[in-house]
Amino acid sequence: MKRRGWVDALFIFPCALAFVMVIIFPFFIGIYYSMTNWDGVNPAISWVGLANFTGMFSQPQFLYSFMVTLLYTAINIVLVNVVGFLLSLLATSKARLRNLYRAGFFVPNLIGGIVLGYIWQFLFNNVLLNVGQSLGIGFLSSSLISKPNTVIWAMSFVNTWQYAGYIMMIYVASIQSISDSIMDAASVDGANYFKRISKILIPMMANAFTITIFLTLTTSFKQFDLNFSLTNGGPAMRFMGKAIRSSQLLAMDIYSTANGLNRMAEAQAKAVVFFILLVVFSLVQVYINKRREVEA
Amino acid sequence: MKKLLSILIAALMMVGIMSVASAEVAIDVFQLKVEIDPMLQEFVKLYSEETEGVTVTAETLGGGADYGGAIKAKLAADQMPVIYMIEGAGGYDLWKDYIADMSTCAWVADTDLAYYSPEGKPVGFPIAMEGFGLGYNADILAAAEIDPATLTTFSAVKAAFEKLDGMKADLGLDSVVSCGTSSSGGLWWVTSQHVFNAYYAGYLDYNDSSVHDNCLAGVVDTERLTAFATYLGLLYQYSDPEILINGNYDAQVAAFAAGKAAFITQGNWIDPNMAQLGAEFPMGYISHCYLEEPTQGLFMAAPSWFVVNSQATPEQQAAAFAFLDYMATTEAGANYMVNEAGMVPAFKSVTQLPSGQFSKALVEASARGGNYNWYFGQNPDGFNQYTLGPIFELYGVDNDLDAFVADVTAAFASIVE
């Protein structure tokens, strides 16, 4: 049967139209708005050029949000992947109840981020606090989300608790695809457990690492819901001489600029910067990881 | 076949014409006070049944949700409500192209709390009167032999705090004051809006906005601000640090309701919570006293206003005006506002009294006079939450009065930059 170009085009059309209307079109409108003084309501819009872009880099809050988001992302890439990997070893081991572990570790991922944030807020502010105070554990005797220097770690901990199970599933799939005979051959050759993991398992899982590091990088860089319900940007701290919110990650800073301060165009400019950063970071990461895959 | 089709089309057109002829005017109310949603639903149902040709529906956005963002979304979706709410000058400036003049309405003559546009036109229907001061538990004060009527100056309040603090164990108190200021607990507004309003409005005539006007012009009165900061520091010092830094609304209100704190920095909207928590002890308000000049004035105003969308059809606007008139001037409307929703009505003709103790205290203070207005709603959008909020929270942690005064001064200076 002869294929006709216009028939193909007709089949693609509904999808292509939706894609253009909800992704491509708003994307370019967004870039346009980022160079205006749009407030979301007033139809009188005037062009301000790059003022929104230059302005944001003199705001202590934005600069701090930027730094703390990088820190949060770095912590989470390490923490989520290390924990996820260790859980996957446990879930693929010959331990009893391993299927139960597998399901159990995955369950936190099924709870929505907003709900999770409120649950952990209660745990940090009440349960852990009372445990810490009655047992005299120093670092728990004041709430971990009430101090600027611990709040990012507390958030990372909750994020790991939620997300490591999901990452574990990817590792589990990857480990199961490695033939047992390779591992058996290695152990016959005298490689101990840690040697087998570091010399065989990890190199053979390189493609899984590409995926998991990409996922953890992008999700923690874009973190919003947990941030919103767990800390709402607090506690306050001093940075560059100004009182700012110490756990307001970039996505939440964009949200606050748009909906709190009602500076829609400036928020849009921040979103454009956010987009570019995310694309650059994730492309670099995928490039580096892919090279490792080729070597393996 | 063709004939059948044309009959069908003709019939359809007839249906179309008839439905236009008997057109009902449908208006919708979009509001954010979750606590009154069931009562408002009942009231609009009652009104729709009583009024021929008009159907009113009400929609409430859930608590803590982003109301401003939600109206923008409705506008973008071409579903702009006919009646919606604004909370002050920020909202008015943003939505002024969608706000109708209500000079012709009967309710305007019946209230002092309407929202007026800069041109002097009444445009906002006051939803209720709300107010606050420093709420006290009269039983605890009586047990400590403190007469609340004497707590009218800073030194009197300070002495009372010190006395209560020394008797905490005897009185069963966790702390003297129940106050919260954290953004993670969602209580930033308690201090950076309400308590701080004492700086804008305290010790001034009800309509004297000079201190706040100066703030908006970038200038603060350092002496007044320092006195206020000393008072705020006192509130912080005698608060439970867990509630101050981590606590949410429930924790703050529960501590007071359980008799674990003698004072609370909340307004009359906690009356329903007091009833739910079974707090039956006598309670009332003193002012926020940060100077030595005696005052009993409370801070009371309409916190939000209903406005009518001027871009709705003329029929819808007329129906909306009639609906608001009905709410303000009829017995059914008064019953809804006072008995059902438990609000302090903003209308002079309403004689029914609310049942909550703090609301009653407001009505009494209103009759006594010498009260103070609210100005925080006129600050730029987000200023109270994102600029003042962290400053007030930080002061609760580091107790650095000079830094607080410098931060607030710089914050207002940044408005005019």
XYZ file of C-alpha atoms in Angstrom, chain A residues 39-43 121 125 129 133 143 146 230-238 241 243-245 248 255-256 258-262 264, chain B residues 66 69 72 75 94-95 97-98 183-186 188 242 245-246 248 381-383 385-387 389-391 393-394 398 403-404 407 414:
66
model
C 0.918 42.119 35.838
C -1.456 39.347 34.775
C -4.581 41.499 34.561
C -3.948 44.880 33.035
C -4.102 44.706 29.245
C 5.995 19.115 59.256
C 7.691 20.111 64.812
C 10.876 17.471 68.910
C 13.584 16.798 74.278
C 12.766 21.607 65.258
C 13.116 26.007 62.208
C 6.797 21.528 54.574
C 8.491 24.901 55.148
C 6.637 27.472 53.038
C 10.027 29.099 52.471
C 10.802 29.605 56.158
C 12.612 30.106 58.469
C 13.875 33.635 58.038
C 17.575 34.439 57.926
C 19.859 37.338 57.080
C 22.059 42.498 54.916
C 15.938 39.384 56.000
C 15.011 36.640 53.537
C 13.347 33.233 53.466
C 12.630 29.262 49.277
C 5.706 31.352 42.456
C 6.099 33.995 45.184
C 4.135 35.869 40.498
C 1.374 35.284 43.007
C 2.618 37.001 46.147
C 4.374 40.090 44.875
C 2.174 40.114 41.784
C 4.118 38.430 36.685
C -4.230 31.502 46.459
C -4.179 33.695 41.478
C -6.637 35.640 37.458
C -10.284 35.855 34.021
C -5.122 45.495 40.051
C -8.798 44.964 39.273
C -11.109 47.859 35.225
C -13.407 45.135 36.577
C 6.138 31.528 57.649
C 6.369 27.726 57.836
C 3.487 27.692 60.321
C 1.591 30.113 58.084
C 3.542 35.520 59.265
C 7.823 26.546 69.960
C 8.870 29.906 65.664
C 7.165 26.690 64.498
C 0.567 27.102 63.208
C 1.130 43.339 46.980
C 3.191 40.785 48.839
C 5.052 43.399 50.888
C 4.390 38.547 53.508
C 7.655 38.594 51.600
C 9.379 41.752 52.853
C 7.362 38.663 57.120
C 11.012 37.515 57.244
C 11.984 40.651 59.203
C 10.291 36.272 61.992
C 14.002 37.031 62.299
C 17.552 36.935 67.297
C 18.490 45.369 63.416
C 14.697 45.126 63.373
C 15.319 46.443 58.524
C 12.607 50.324 49.204
